[in-house]
Amino acid sequence: METLFTDVLCIGAGLAGERVAVEAASAGFSTICLSIVPPRRSHSSAAQGGMQAALGHCAMGEGDCPDVHFEDTVKGSDWGADQEVVRLFVERAPEAVREMAFWGIPWNRVVPGRSAYFKGGKEFEKVEATEKEGLITARSFGGTAKWRTCYTSDGTGHTLLYTMDNKVVELGVTVHDRVEAIALIHDGETCTGVVARCLKTGKLRVYLAKATLIATGGYGRIYRETTNAVINDGGGAIIALDTGVVPLGNPEAIQFHPTGIVPTNILVTEGCRGDGGTLLDVNENRFMHEYEPEKAELASRDVVSRWMTHHIRQGLGVKSPYGDHLWLDIRHLGEHHIKTKLREVEEICNNFLGVDPITQLIPVRPAQHYTMAGVRTNKDGAAYGLKGLFSAGEAACWDMHGLNRLGGNSLAETIVAGKIVGEKIVEFLHGYEVQYNTGVIRDAVIRQQERIDGLISGKDGNENVYEIRNAMQNELMDRVGIFRNGSDLQKAVDNLQEIYARAQQVGLRSNGIGVNPELTLALKIQGMVKLALCTACGALQRTESRGCHAREDYEARNDRDWWNRTLATWKEGDDLPTLNYEPATETVELPPAERGYGVCKIISCDGEIIGEE
Amino acid sequence: MARKLIFNIFRYNPQDPHSVPHTDTFDLEETESMTLFIALTQLREEKDSSLQFDFCCRAGICGACAMMINGRPGLACHTLIKNLPDEITLMPLPIFKLIGDLSVDTGTWFRAMHEKVESWVHTSKSFDPQAEEERMDNALAEEIYELERCIECGCCVAGCGTANMRQDFVGAVAMNRIARFIMDPRDQRTEKEYFEVIGTDEGIFGCMGLLGCEDVCPKHLPLQDQLGILRRKMGWSAVKQLFRRS
């Protein structure tokens, strides 16, 4: 068996994985990144709108500071976040933006003088200060008190990823692209690397490492309608869950983005609404300001997605062969703005819809977008349950997002958490030695080889892997979506258990030789259904509404009983996850209160009922 | 009535000793708004689950899905079937090493290119976490972004006459990258240093000016302008160096 040794192994070479790698390599540790695609194709590249950091240079960001960013983020999370982690994050974000500028990001800059901007379809004027000319500027995003989202047109993720990968090349970090980690090597206490499958040859390979990082992004592909790339199918979360000892935090915390285009669910950025775009219904009337007088289109994503769904349910959606949708209107922003600040949006509309957003409306509706759920870590990024295992970025539940993430905080998290977790891994490695147990390694490899052989020979059955994936995706979409209720969730759990049983009987139809794509999916289908069950079970148990988790049968946020975080582990041989709970936050800087947007029904910590009944 | 499409797809699995390069033909009924992403996914899931191809973002952003579509390099994800004839022939990109069927190894090629052109900001300064960022004119930031938009899909390389003849040619993608750093005041490299990287036949002087690169660029980058600017700059640089030597 080909075996490679390294100090640090980053599984995933998107922004979080590469930022950790940069930190480790800069400190002199040998570092290998594994990526299932060439690193610059990672899904980080698709983040369009920007990265939040409280620089406060632009006129509409005046007076901004980490404290305001902190408050926005905790409110956005509906008090589900770990406040110590949020504080760490907001304090380091401005430095992270500047460091990326130093490495080459062409951030958009302050242009002094008068300029127009749009809010709620109306035009206003702002004056940018002469003394701020040329400093990094920002745009407005949902759920924020200030304009705080730093950007490069609407290709912010793209420029960040390319610049980060440039840094990786400069430092000579080894990247093995088209390699997929399919199991962690561990003895129940310490993680010492992975068994991986090469996606150029199909062969297995062992990577042994003192520190292993999971930075594989989110897993939106367990849902049928998602903005996520096809590679976001949960690889990292699955191998963590498979250990039986590493928990997923808040698996029920799944975000829907308000503006996926219909029918392909490709994202158009929140920057459209941040820059003044509006949402219209079948009569081409605005409606968000009626539900949210204060924030209107720029309430947090969970809130806007819910009102859109509600409005469609009122019969005010636009009929289409792909179901009802609403309109996004950016026409009034004008050709110049769209062609400089919203270029990807223009291309996506032209290429995939045949719509010209300068003169026409864009068909949109909410689609799955982000997993706040992820590998539960402490504030240093160390995973619960296994020494030597870390996680960062969307793959992790660090947990600065709680039950709802703000737009612009995910790119920021990848860079800031990548930096902080990288520093902590470097600290961890100083003086740390590990013993590689050949028996444990051999057993891990044999187990994976047997899985592959079994799928090829069809010894467990001949279930079709694609049919199972579709059944799982439909179940989550139809019963574990934007609005949830007890009876649908119970049905989803029951059906997913049946689907899980079928997933254990998959057999390939093709020969499985080499980089066989059917085998690649078959190797993770059981894990994907396990993730789906964690989401459904977590949602069923959480009898309250908080952030993205909206229970029609428990409409209040219940701080008395549910101000906590779900921890889901999966014990070997079980057919359901084990759910435990921990307090959402040990540190309380900002006690639970109203968010200022969204429906306000709260059962407070001491049982008082706030808001309408 | 929906069209009946015929797909001719290049097939070869180098890992399978019994596999030989050949073309497979598949039928598929066209559906509304169908793209090559939808069509190929359907073919794999319904007709031949061993079919290899690459998609990632499926939104024209990541550059993973470039292939030869009826003889022309393009991104499969944003190719609408309604713009294609009934018979569609798909081949892997040339130049890049074949992984299998329509899938090629762009990762290795691009990493080598990044190393060759030293695709990062060269500076003697070190980052000060406490200091305000250096200022930049917004118009310049937007100009840099224009070139930074390249998604490294490989279409320009596949569509390049020189690259198809000589393996060591860096391609328009590398020239665009260099042009981006020349424009960036944060990069302290001198003209002479840039000349050493691309002032050769592997670089700017290997370009035959056929401009297939710009024709096939899915991001419509101004590659022709950049090639022209670089050629003039590097031409002058070469002349200056000649005089210096004599």
XYZ file of C-alpha atoms in Angstrom, chain A residues 37-43 45-48 55 57 95-96 98-111 130-137 152-156 158-159 162-163 165-170 172-175 177-178 199-203 221 226-231 263-267 321-322 336 340-341 343-344 347-348 350-354 419 464 466 469-470 508-511 513-519 521, chain B residues 13-18 31-35 37-38 41 44-65 76-80 82-83 97-101 103-108 110-111 113-116 118-154 177 180-181 184 186 218-221:
212
model
C -11.112 18.460 -7.578
C -8.228 20.719 -8.637
C -8.087 23.219 -5.737
C -9.311 26.225 -7.733
C -12.507 24.380 -8.619
C -13.479 24.130 -4.946
C -16.906 25.470 -4.092
C -15.005 29.914 -5.791
C -18.769 30.143 -6.179
C -19.281 32.496 -3.225
C -20.157 35.708 -5.009
C -13.486 48.051 8.585
C -14.326 52.797 5.639
C -6.964 41.809 9.833
C -7.861 38.819 7.659
C -6.179 43.230 4.979
C -3.909 40.197 4.842
C -5.762 38.985 1.757
C -5.280 42.483 0.252
C -1.574 42.171 0.978
C -1.518 38.841 -0.827
C -3.195 40.307 -3.904
C -7.002 40.581 -3.698
C -8.239 43.471 -5.869
C -10.864 44.531 -3.319
C -13.233 47.221 -4.532
C -12.173 50.547 -3.029
C -13.793 53.730 -1.724
C -14.465 56.289 -4.479
C -12.186 62.088 0.519
C -9.833 60.949 3.287
C -11.056 57.353 2.827
C -10.270 57.262 -0.898
C -8.683 54.005 -1.989
C -9.397 52.086 1.239
C -11.353 48.828 1.068
C -15.069 49.540 0.632
C -14.516 42.156 -5.638
C -17.491 42.682 -7.958
C -19.542 39.495 -7.466
C -16.575 37.163 -7.774
C -15.264 37.496 -4.234
C -13.162 33.326 -6.834
C -10.515 35.984 -6.175
C -7.161 32.054 -6.495
C -5.087 34.290 -4.241
C -3.973 28.981 -3.916
C -1.245 31.314 -5.210
C 0.021 31.461 -1.639
C -0.102 27.665 -1.426
C 1.989 27.408 -4.597
C 4.416 30.072 -3.362
C 5.361 24.876 -2.054
C 2.538 23.109 -0.207
C 1.798 19.716 -1.753
C -1.719 19.427 -3.137
C -5.957 16.838 -6.302
C -8.531 14.226 -7.263
C -9.689 9.690 -8.394
C -7.161 9.474 -11.228
C -6.579 5.728 -10.913
C -9.140 4.367 -8.445
C -6.368 2.964 -6.215
C -26.339 17.697 -2.096
C -29.561 23.158 -3.710
C -27.289 25.948 -4.843
C -24.281 23.777 -3.946
C -21.762 22.318 -6.377
C -22.143 18.634 -7.220
C -19.057 17.878 -5.101
C -35.259 25.800 -12.495
C -31.529 25.099 -12.003
C -31.147 26.384 -8.400
C -27.983 28.243 -9.319
C -27.360 31.017 -6.822
C -43.635 24.315 -15.390
C -41.124 23.958 -12.538
C -23.318 50.153 -15.485
C -19.346 46.103 -13.027
C -20.672 44.936 -9.658
C -21.149 40.452 -13.550
C -21.581 36.811 -12.605
C -23.695 35.893 -17.047
C -25.740 33.342 -15.132
C -27.891 35.165 -19.827
C -26.441 31.672 -20.026
C -28.849 29.611 -17.979
C -32.148 31.489 -18.254
C -31.847 33.450 -21.470
C -6.043 31.354 10.258
C -29.448 1.231 -7.676
C -28.920 6.766 -7.986
C -29.887 9.104 -3.577
C -32.993 10.510 -5.281
C -22.888 -1.627 -9.027
C -24.275 -1.977 -12.533
C -20.951 -1.078 -14.131
C -17.632 -2.900 -13.663
C -12.764 -0.448 -12.623
C -10.586 2.651 -12.168
C -12.176 6.022 -11.470
C -15.650 4.640 -11.713
C -18.165 7.395 -10.861
C -20.864 4.939 -9.782
C -18.453 3.411 -7.262
C -21.108 7.601 -5.137
C -10.689 3.886 -19.455
C -6.869 3.721 -19.166
C -7.217 1.759 -15.906
C -9.057 -1.073 -17.631
C -6.727 -3.357 -19.637
C -9.680 -4.427 -21.804
C -36.195 18.405 -22.407
C -36.899 22.095 -21.809
C -33.873 24.209 -20.779
C -31.626 21.154 -21.113
C -27.896 21.780 -20.784
C -24.766 19.040 -17.638
C -28.331 17.752 -17.457
C -25.890 13.366 -15.884
C -24.724 8.367 -16.674
C -27.592 7.686 -14.312
C -29.885 6.003 -16.809
C -27.750 4.494 -19.569
C -24.117 3.907 -18.596
C -23.016 4.439 -15.013
C -19.319 4.099 -15.895
C -19.321 7.273 -18.022
C -16.605 9.664 -16.799
C -16.873 13.449 -17.027
C -16.299 16.371 -14.674
C -18.793 18.839 -13.299
C -18.475 20.875 -10.171
C -20.324 24.198 -9.742
C -22.523 23.576 -12.845
C -22.889 27.391 -12.983
C -20.032 28.469 -15.266
C -17.893 29.602 -12.339
C -15.402 26.820 -11.516
C -14.114 25.776 -14.945
C -14.255 22.007 -14.311
C -16.370 20.902 -17.259
C -20.493 21.866 -20.868
C -22.516 23.222 -17.941
C -23.611 26.415 -19.656
C -24.027 24.912 -23.127
C -27.730 24.873 -23.886
C -31.284 24.029 -27.900
C -28.275 25.784 -29.468
C -3.619 14.093 -19.827
C -6.663 11.873 -20.164
C -8.116 10.410 -16.965
C -10.972 8.606 -18.695
C -13.699 9.299 -21.272
C -12.321 13.681 -17.970
C -8.827 15.209 -18.187
C -6.171 16.163 -15.639
C -6.158 19.958 -15.619
C -4.914 20.128 -12.010
C -1.363 18.973 -12.774
C -2.234 24.364 -14.038
C -0.108 23.761 -10.934
C 1.913 26.740 -14.946
C 1.486 28.557 -11.610
C 4.955 27.446 -10.555
C 6.463 28.432 -13.877
C 5.354 32.321 -10.208
C 1.734 33.257 -10.015
C 1.780 35.255 -6.793
C 2.529 38.796 -5.625
C 6.304 39.202 -5.230
C 7.137 41.688 -2.535
C 9.927 42.398 -0.097
C 7.465 43.866 2.399
C 5.969 41.863 5.216
C 2.387 42.022 6.387
C 1.672 44.243 9.385
C -1.570 43.092 11.042
C -1.978 46.415 12.878
C -1.527 48.696 9.866
C -4.223 50.111 7.595
C -4.216 48.529 4.144
C -2.311 50.193 1.312
C -4.612 52.322 -0.783
C -5.530 51.484 -4.361
C -7.538 53.352 -6.933
C -10.892 51.616 -7.436
C -10.588 51.816 -11.225
C -7.284 49.933 -11.035
C -8.829 47.323 -8.722
C -11.564 46.786 -11.304
C -9.005 46.481 -14.115
C -7.099 43.817 -12.172
C -10.350 42.008 -11.422
C -11.141 41.928 -15.129
C -8.078 39.704 -15.715
C -8.504 37.883 -12.411
C -11.836 36.552 -13.701
C -10.097 33.741 -15.599
C -11.435 30.387 -14.343
C -8.573 28.247 -15.708
C -10.935 25.925 -17.550
C -8.328 25.140 -20.220
C -1.931 35.825 -15.411
C -2.517 40.722 -14.212
C 0.602 40.890 -12.017
C -0.646 45.193 -9.919
C 1.845 45.321 -5.136
C -16.139 31.301 -21.879
C -15.509 34.374 -19.721
C -14.873 36.595 -22.778
C -11.589 37.848 -21.336
